[in-house]
Coordinates of C-alpha atoms in Angstrom, one line a residue:
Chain A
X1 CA 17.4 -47.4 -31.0
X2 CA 20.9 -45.6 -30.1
X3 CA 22.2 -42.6 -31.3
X4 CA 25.6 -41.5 -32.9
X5 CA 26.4 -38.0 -33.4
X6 CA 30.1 -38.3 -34.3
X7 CA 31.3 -37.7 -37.9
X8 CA 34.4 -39.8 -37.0
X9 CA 32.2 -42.5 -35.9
X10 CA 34.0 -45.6 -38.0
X11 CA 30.2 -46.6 -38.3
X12 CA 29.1 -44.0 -39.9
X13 CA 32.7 -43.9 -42.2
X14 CA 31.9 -47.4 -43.0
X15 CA 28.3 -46.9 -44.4
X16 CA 29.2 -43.9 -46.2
X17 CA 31.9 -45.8 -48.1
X18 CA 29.2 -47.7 -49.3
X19 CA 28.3 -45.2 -52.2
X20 CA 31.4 -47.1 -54.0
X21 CA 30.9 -50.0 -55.4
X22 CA 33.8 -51.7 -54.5
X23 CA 33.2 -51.3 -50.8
X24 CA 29.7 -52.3 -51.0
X25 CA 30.8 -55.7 -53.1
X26 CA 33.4 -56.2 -49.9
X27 CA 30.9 -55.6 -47.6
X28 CA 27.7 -57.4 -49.7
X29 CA 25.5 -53.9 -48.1
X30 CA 24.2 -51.3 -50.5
X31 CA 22.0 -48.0 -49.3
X32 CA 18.8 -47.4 -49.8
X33 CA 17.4 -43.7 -49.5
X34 CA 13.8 -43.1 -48.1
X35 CA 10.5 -43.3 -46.5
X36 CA 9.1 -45.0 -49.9
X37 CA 11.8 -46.8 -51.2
X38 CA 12.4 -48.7 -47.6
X39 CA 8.4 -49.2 -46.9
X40 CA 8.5 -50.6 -50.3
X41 CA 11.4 -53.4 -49.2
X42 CA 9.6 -53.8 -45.9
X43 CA 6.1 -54.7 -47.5
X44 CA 8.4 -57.5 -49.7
X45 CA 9.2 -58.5 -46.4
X46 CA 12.8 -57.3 -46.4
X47 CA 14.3 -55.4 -43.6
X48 CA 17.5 -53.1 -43.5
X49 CA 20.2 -54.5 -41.0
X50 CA 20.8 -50.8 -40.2
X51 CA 18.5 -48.2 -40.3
X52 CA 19.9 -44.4 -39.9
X53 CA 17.1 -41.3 -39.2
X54 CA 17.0 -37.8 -38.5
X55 CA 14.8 -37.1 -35.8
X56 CA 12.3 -35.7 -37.7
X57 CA 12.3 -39.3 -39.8
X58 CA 11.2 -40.5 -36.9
X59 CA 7.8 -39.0 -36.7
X60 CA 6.6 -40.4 -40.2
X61 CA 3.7 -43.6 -39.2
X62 CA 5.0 -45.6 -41.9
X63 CA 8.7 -44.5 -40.2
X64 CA 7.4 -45.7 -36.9
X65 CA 6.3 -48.9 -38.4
X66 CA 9.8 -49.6 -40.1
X67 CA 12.1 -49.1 -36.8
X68 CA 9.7 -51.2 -34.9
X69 CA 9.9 -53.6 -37.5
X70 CA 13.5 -53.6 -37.8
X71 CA 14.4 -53.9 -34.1
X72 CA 11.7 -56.6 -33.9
X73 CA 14.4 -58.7 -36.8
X74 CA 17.8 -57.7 -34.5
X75 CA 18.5 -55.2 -36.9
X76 CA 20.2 -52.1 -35.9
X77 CA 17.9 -48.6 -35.5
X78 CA 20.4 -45.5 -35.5
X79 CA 19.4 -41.8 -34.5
X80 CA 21.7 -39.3 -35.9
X81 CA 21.7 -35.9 -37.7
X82 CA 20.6 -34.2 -40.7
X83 CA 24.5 -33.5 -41.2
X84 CA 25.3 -36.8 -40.9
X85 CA 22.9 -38.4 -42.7
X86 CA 24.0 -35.6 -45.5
X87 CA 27.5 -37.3 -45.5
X88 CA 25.7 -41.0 -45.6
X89 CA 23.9 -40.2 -48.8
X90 CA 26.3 -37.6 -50.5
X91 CA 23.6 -35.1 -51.0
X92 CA 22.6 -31.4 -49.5
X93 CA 19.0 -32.3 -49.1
X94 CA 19.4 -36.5 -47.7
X95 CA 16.2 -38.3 -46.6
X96 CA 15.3 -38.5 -43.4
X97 CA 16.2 -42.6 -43.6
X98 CA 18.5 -44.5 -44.8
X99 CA 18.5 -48.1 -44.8
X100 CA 21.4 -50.3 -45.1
X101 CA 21.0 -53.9 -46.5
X102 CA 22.3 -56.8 -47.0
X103 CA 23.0 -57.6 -51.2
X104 CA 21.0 -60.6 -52.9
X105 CA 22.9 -62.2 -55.5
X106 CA 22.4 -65.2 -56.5
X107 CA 25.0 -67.5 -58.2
X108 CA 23.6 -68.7 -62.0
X109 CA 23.7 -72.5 -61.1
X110 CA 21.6 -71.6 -58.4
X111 CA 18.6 -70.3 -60.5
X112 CA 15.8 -72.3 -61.3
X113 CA 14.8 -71.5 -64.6
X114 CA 11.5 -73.2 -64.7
X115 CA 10.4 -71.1 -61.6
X116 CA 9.0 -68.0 -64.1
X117 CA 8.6 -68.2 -67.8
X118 CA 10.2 -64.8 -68.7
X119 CA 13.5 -64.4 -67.5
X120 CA 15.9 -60.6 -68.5
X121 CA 19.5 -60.9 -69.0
X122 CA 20.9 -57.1 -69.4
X123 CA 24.8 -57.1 -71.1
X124 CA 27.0 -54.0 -70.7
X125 CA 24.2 -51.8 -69.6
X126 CA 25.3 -48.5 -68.3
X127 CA 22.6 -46.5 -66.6
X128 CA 21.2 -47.5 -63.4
X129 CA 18.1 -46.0 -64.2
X130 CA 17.5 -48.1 -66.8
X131 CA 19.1 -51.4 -64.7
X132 CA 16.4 -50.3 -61.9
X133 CA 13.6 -49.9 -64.3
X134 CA 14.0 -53.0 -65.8
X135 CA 14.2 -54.6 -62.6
X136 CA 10.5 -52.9 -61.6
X137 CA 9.7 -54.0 -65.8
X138 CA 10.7 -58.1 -64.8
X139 CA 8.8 -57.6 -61.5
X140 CA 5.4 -56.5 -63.1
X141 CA 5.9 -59.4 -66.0
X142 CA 6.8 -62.1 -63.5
X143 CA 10.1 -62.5 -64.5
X144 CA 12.2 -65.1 -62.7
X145 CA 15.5 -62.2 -62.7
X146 CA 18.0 -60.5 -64.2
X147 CA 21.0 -61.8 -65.2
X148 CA 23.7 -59.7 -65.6
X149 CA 26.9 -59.7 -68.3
X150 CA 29.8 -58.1 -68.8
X151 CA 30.3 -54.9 -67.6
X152 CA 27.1 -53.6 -65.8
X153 CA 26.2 -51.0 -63.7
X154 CA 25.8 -52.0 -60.4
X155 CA 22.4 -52.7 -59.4
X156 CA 23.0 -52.1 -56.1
X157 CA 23.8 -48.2 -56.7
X158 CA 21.6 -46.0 -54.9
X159 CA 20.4 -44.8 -58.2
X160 CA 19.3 -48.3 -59.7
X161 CA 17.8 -49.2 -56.1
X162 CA 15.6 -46.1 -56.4
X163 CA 14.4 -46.8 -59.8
X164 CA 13.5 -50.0 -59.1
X165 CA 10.5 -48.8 -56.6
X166 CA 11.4 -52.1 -54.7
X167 CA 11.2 -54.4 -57.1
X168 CA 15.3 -54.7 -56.4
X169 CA 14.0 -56.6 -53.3
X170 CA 11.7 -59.2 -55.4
X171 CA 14.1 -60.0 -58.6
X172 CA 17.0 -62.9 -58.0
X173 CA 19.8 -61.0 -59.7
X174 CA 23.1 -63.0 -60.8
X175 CA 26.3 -61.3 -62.2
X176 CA 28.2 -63.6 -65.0
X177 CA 30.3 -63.5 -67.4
X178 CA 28.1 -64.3 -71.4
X179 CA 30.4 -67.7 -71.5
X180 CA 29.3 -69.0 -68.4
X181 CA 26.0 -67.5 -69.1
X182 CA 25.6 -69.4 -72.3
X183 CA 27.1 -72.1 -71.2
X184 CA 24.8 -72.4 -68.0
X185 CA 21.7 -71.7 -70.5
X186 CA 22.4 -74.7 -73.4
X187 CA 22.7 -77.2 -70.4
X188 CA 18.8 -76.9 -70.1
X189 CA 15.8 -75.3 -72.0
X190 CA 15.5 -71.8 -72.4
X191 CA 15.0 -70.0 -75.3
X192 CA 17.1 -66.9 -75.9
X193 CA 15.7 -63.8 -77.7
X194 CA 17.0 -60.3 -78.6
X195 CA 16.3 -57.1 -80.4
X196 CA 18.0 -57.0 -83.4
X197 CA 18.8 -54.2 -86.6
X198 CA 20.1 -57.2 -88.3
X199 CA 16.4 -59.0 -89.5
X200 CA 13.1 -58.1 -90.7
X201 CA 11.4 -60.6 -88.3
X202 CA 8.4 -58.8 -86.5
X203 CA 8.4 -59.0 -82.8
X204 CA 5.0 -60.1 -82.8
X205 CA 5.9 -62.8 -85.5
X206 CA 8.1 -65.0 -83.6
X207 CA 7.2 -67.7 -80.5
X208 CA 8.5 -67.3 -77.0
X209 CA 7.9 -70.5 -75.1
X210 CA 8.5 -70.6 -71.5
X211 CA 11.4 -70.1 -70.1
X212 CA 12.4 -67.1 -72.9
X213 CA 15.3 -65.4 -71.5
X214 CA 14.9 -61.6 -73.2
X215 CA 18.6 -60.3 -73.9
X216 CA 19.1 -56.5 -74.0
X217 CA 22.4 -55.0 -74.2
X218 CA 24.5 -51.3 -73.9
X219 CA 22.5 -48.6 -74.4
X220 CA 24.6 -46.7 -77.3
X221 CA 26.4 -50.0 -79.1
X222 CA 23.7 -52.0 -78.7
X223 CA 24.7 -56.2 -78.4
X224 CA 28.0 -57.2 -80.2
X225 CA 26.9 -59.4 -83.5
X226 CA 28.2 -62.5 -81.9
X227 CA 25.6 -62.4 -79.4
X228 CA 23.1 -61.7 -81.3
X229 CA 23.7 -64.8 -83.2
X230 CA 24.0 -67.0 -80.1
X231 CA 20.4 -66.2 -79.6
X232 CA 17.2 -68.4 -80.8
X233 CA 15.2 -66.0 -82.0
X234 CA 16.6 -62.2 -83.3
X235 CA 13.5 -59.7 -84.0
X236 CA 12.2 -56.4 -84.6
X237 CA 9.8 -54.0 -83.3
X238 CA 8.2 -51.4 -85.9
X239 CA 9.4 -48.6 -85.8
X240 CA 7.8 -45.6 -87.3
X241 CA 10.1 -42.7 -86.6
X242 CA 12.8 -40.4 -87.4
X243 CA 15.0 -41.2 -84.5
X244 CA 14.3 -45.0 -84.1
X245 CA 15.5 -45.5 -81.5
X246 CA 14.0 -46.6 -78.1
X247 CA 15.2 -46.4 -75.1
X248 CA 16.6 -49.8 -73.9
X249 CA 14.4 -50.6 -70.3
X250 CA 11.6 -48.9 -72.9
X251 CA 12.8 -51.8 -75.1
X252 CA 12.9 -54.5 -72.6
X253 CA 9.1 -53.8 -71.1
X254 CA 7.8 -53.6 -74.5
X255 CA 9.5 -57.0 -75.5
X256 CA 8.5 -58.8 -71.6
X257 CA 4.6 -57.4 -72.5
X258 CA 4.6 -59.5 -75.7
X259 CA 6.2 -62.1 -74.6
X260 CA 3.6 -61.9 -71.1
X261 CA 0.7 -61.3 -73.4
X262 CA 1.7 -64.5 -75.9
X263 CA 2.1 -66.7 -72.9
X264 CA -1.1 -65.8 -70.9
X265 CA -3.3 -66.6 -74.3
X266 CA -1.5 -69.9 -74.5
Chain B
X1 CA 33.5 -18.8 -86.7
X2 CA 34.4 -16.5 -84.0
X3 CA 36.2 -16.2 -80.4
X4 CA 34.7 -15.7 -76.5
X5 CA 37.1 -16.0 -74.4
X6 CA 35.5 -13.9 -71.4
X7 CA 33.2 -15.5 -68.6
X8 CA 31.7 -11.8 -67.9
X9 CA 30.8 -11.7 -71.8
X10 CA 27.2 -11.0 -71.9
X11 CA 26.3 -13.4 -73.9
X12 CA 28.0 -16.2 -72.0
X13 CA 25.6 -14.9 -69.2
X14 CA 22.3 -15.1 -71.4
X15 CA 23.4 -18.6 -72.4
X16 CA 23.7 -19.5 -69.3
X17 CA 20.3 -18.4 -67.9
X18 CA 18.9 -20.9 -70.1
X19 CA 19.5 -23.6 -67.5
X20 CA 16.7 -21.9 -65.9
X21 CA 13.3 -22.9 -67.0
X22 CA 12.3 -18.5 -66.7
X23 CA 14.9 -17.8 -68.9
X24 CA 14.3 -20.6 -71.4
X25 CA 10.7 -19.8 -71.9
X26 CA 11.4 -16.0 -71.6
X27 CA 13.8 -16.1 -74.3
X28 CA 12.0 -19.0 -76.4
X29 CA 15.4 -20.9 -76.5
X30 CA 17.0 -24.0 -74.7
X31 CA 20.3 -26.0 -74.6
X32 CA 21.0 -29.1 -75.8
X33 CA 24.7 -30.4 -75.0
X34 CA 26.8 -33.0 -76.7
X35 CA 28.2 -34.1 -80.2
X36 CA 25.8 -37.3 -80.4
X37 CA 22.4 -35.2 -80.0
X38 CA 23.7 -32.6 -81.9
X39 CA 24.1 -34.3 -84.5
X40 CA 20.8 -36.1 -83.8
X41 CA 19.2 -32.8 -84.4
X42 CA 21.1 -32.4 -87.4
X43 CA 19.9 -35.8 -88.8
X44 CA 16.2 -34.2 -88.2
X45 CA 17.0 -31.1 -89.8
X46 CA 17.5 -29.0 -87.0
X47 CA 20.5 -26.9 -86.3
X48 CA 21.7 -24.7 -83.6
X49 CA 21.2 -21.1 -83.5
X50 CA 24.5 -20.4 -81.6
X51 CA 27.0 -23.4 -81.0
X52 CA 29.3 -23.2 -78.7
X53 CA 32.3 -25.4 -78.7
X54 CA 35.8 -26.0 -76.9
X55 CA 38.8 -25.9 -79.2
X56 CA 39.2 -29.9 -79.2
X57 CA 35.2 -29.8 -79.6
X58 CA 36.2 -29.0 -83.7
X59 CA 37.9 -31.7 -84.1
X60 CA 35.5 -34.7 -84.9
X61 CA 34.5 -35.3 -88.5
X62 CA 31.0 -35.1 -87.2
X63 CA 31.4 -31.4 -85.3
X64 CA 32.8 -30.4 -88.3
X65 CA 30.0 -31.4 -90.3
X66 CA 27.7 -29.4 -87.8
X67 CA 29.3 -26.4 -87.6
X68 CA 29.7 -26.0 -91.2
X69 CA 26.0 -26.7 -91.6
X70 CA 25.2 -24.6 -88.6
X71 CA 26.9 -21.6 -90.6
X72 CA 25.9 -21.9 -93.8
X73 CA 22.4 -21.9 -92.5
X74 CA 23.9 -18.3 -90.6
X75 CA 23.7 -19.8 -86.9
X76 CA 26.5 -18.2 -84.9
X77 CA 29.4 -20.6 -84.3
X78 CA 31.3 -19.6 -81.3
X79 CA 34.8 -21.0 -80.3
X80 CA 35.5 -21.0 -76.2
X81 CA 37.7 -22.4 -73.3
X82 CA 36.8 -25.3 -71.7
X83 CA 36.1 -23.4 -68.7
X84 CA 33.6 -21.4 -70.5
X85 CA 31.6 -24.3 -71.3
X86 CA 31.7 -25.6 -67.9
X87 CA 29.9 -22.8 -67.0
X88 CA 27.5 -22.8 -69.8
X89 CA 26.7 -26.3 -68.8
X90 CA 26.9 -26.2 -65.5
X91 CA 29.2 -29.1 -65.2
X92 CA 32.7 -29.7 -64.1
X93 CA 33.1 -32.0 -67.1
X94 CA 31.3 -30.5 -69.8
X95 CA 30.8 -31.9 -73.4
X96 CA 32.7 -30.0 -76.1
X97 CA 29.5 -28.4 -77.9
X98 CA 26.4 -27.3 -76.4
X99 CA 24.0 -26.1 -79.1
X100 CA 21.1 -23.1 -78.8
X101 CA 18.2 -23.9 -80.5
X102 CA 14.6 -22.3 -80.4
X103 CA 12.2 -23.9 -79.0
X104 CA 9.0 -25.2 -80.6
X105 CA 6.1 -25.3 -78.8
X106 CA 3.0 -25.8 -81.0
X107 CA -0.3 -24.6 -79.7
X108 CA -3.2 -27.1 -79.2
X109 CA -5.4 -25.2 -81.7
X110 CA -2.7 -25.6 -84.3
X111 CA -2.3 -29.3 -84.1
X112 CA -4.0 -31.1 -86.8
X113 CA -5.4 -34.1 -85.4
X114 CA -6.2 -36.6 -87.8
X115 CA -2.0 -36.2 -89.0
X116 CA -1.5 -39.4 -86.7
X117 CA -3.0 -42.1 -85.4
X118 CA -1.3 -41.7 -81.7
X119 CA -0.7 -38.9 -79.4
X120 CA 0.4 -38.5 -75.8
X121 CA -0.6 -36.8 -73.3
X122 CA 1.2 -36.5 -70.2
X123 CA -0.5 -34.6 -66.8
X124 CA 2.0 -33.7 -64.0
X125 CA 4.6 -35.7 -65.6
X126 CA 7.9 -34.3 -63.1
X127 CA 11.0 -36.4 -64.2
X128 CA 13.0 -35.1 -67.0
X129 CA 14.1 -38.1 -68.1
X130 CA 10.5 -40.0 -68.6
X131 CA 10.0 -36.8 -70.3
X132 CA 12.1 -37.3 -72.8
X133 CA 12.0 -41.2 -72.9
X134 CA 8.1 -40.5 -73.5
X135 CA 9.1 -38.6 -76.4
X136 CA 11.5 -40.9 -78.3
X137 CA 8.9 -43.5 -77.5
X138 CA 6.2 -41.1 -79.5
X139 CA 8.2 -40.5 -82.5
X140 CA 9.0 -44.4 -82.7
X141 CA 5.4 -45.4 -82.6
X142 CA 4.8 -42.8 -85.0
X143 CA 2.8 -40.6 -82.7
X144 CA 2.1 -37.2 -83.6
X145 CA 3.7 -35.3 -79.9
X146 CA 3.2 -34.9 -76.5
X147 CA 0.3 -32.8 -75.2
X148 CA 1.5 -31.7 -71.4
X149 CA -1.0 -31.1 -69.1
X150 CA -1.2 -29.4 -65.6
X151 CA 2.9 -28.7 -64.1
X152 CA 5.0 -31.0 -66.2
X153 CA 8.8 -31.0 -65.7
X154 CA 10.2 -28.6 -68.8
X155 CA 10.6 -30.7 -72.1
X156 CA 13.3 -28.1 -73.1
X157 CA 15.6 -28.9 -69.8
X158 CA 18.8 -30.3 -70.8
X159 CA 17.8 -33.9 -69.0
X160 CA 15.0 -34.1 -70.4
X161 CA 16.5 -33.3 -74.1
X162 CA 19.3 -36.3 -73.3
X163 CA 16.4 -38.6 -72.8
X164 CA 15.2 -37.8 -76.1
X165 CA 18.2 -38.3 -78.2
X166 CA 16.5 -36.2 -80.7
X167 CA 13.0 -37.3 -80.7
X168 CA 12.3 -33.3 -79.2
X169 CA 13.5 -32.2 -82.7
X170 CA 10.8 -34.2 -84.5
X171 CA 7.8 -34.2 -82.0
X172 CA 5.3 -31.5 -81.9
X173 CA 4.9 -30.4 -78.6
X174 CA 2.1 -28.7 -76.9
X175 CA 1.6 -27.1 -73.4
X176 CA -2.2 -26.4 -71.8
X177 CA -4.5 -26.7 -69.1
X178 CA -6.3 -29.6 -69.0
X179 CA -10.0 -28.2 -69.2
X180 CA -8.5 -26.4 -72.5
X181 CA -7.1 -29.8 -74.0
X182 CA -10.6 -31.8 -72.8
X183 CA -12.5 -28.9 -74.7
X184 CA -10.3 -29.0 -77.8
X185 CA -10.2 -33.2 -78.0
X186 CA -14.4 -32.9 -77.5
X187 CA -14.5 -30.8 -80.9
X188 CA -13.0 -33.4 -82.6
X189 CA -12.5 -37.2 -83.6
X190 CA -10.3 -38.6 -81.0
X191 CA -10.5 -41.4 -78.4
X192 CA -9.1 -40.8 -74.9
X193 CA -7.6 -44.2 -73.3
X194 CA -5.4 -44.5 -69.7
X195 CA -3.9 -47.0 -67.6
X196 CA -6.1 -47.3 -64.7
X197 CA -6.3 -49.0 -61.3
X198 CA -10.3 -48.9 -61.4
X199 CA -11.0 -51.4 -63.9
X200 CA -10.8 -54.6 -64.7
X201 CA -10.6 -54.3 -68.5
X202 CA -7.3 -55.9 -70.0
X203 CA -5.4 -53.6 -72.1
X204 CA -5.3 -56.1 -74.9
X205 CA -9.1 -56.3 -74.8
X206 CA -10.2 -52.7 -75.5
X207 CA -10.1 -51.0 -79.2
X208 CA -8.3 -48.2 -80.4
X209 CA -9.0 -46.3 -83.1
X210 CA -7.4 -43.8 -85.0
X211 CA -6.8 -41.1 -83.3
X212 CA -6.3 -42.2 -80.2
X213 CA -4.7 -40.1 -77.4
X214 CA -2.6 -42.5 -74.5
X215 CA -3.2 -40.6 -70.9
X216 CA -0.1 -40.9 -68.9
X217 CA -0.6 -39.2 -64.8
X218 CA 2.1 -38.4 -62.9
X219 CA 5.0 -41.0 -61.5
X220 CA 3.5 -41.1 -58.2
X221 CA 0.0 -40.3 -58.0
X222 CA -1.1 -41.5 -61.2
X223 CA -3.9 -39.5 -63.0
X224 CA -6.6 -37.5 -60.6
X225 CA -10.5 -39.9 -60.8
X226 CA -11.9 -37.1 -62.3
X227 CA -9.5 -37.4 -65.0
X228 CA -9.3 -41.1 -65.6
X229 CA -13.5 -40.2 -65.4
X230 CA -13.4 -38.1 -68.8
X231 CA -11.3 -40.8 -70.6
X232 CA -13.3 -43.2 -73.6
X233 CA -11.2 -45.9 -72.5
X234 CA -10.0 -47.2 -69.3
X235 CA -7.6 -50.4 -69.2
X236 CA -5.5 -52.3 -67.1
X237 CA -2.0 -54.2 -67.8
X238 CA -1.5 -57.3 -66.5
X239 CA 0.6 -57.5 -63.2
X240 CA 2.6 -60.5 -62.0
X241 CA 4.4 -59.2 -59.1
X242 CA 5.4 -57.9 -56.0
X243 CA 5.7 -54.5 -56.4
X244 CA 2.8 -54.2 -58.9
X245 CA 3.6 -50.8 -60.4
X246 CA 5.8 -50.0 -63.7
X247 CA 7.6 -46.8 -64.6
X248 CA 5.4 -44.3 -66.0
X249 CA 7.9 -44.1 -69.4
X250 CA 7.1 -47.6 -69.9
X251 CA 4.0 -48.3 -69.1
X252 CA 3.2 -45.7 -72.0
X253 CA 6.0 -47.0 -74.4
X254 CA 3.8 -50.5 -73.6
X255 CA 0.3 -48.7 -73.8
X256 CA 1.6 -47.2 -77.0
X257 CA 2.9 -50.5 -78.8
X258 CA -0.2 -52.3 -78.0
X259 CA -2.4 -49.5 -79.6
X260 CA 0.6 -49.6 -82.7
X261 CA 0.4 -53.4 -82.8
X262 CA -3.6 -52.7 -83.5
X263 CA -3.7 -50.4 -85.7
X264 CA -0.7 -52.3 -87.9
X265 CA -3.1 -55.0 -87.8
X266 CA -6.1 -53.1 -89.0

């Protein structure tokens, strides 16, 4: 463990300029904020290559655990202040830790698609809630990933990583564009299925054999009609509101489940 | 239509106390911000009683719609600066309307039961946001509201309104203790069924009837024993991963579809 104390430390400039995107896509780091968030990496076996603590993070057992298993990897266990770690995270109140890891993408052609039978590709999504929740969603199902096109949020905000509750450190994610993506998918099986307004097929109705890659797009347009129509299978879930509406990682788990549920009876 | 152009006006003050959760329940009224859940609200057949809007906020075909019905049903429509709102809304970029509406809190004695055949009930529920996700989830499974038990998060904060993009305008919503909502559920038809850690029954395998009410604990303690103990039905949902755990927004929305899909089927 060492200790910086210096706001100008170009360390600690460096990792705060990770709360942009395009600095932690240069760097492949992203943050993550927080006793739970990190213990929950750590238990899926991943390790920050920096970790930054207040001394009172310190005093935590689970705490004491993570810096003695990140020094045990070679990674690299920072004391520092509450102030600092306040310009680190961006917020009044930071946690006491603050992990900095390295990013997991993973190029499409290097996925293997007959790994996991459900597979979630997300287009234009927008809210990193709803990117981290589906990630936790794909994790619980036993998705393979999440494939990403077009113009997603980054999953690797701090936002997205804390709604994930760690399952950011199970899910292979890859970043494509849909013509690569489709064009990666009809060069093997894989069975593509989306929501749709645009049928009266029941969710329930249709067959999702293994690999079915669940596609979910932006959260206010919705997919574009051209990729709806690229998929295999378009359905419906009841809906028995006035709004009708759900919301879309709502969407996603409740899709995943039947698709889970059809595939375990089979 | 009229003019505030003053930040010391007192009714910019009072409007702006409702950000507060005191003020809010003291005054029985709550904010809801933005031309797309206005208009949501609109669509349900609920309009402001004051809105509040920025010059370029009249523009849109659909805030003229809304402020035409929001006076001829003698709500107050009130022109202002930008600045104004940003202090209404507590935002440095605020949207261009912010409606007032009353709240509408139903009390447990006055729900009628057997009206449908889902309800939720939510116990320490603290994120806004699942909040309201929990709530567009009810009124698209046709549930008939959200019973909150114990300290849940404010279903009239402005987060938690987002979430709902209007579902808050068509569920009933209730707020009581939870000895009081046991008491009231006993004297009644009703089955009580939550996700639980301590069983091994499959979701899938239990039955639901009509009415049932889903049990959802809080994000991240989950629901006290002695309240999982007083429920009819106990159930689990399959896990396949790592992290093992699913946000508490969809692991109802899932809970709720499966009870849905059974009743559908009935």
């Amino acid at each position: 463990m060492r200790q910086i104390t210096g706001f100008s430390n170009p360390l600690v400039k460096r990792v705060r300029s990770l709360r942009d995107k395009k600095h932690r896509r240069r760097e492949g780091l992203f943050l993550a904020e927080g006793l739970r968030i990190l213990t929950e990496a750590r238990d899926m076996g991943v390790l920050p290559e920096m970790l930054f603590l207040a001394p009172e993070g310190a005093a935590h057992p689970l705490a004491r655990t993570l810096i003695a298993a990140t020094e045990a990897a070679g990674g690299d266990v920072i004391e520092t202040s509450a102030d600092i770690l306040s310009k680190l995270s961006g917020k009044d109140n930071p946690q006491t830790l603050i992990g900095v890891y390295r990013d997991r993408l993973t190029p499409l052609a290097a996925l293997d698609r007959t790994a996991a039978p459900i597979w979630i590709v997300a287009q234009a999504l927008r809210d990193p809630g709803n990117l981290g929740t589906i990630l936790r969603t794909g994790d619980a199902v036993g998705a393979g990933g999440l494939i990403l096109v077009d113009d997603c949020v980054d999953p690797f905000s701090v936002e997205a990583v804390r709604a994930s509750m760690g399952a950011l450190f199970t899910q292979t994610i890859s970043i494509t564009r849909w013509d690569d993506f489709l064009a990666w998918l009809r060069a093997g099986p894989g069975t593509l299925a989306a929501l749709s307004l645009r049928t009266d097929t029941d969710y329930q109705a249709a067959h999702y054999p293994a690999p079915t890659f669940i596609l979910v797009g932006n959260e206010a347009q919705g997919l574009p009609a051209a990729y709806e129509e690229a998929c295999d299978i378009r359905v419906k879930m009841p809906m028995r509101g006035k709004a009708d509406s759900l919301n879309a990682a709502v969407a996603t788990a409740v899709m995943a489940y039947e698709v889970l549920n059809q595939q375990r009876r089979a």
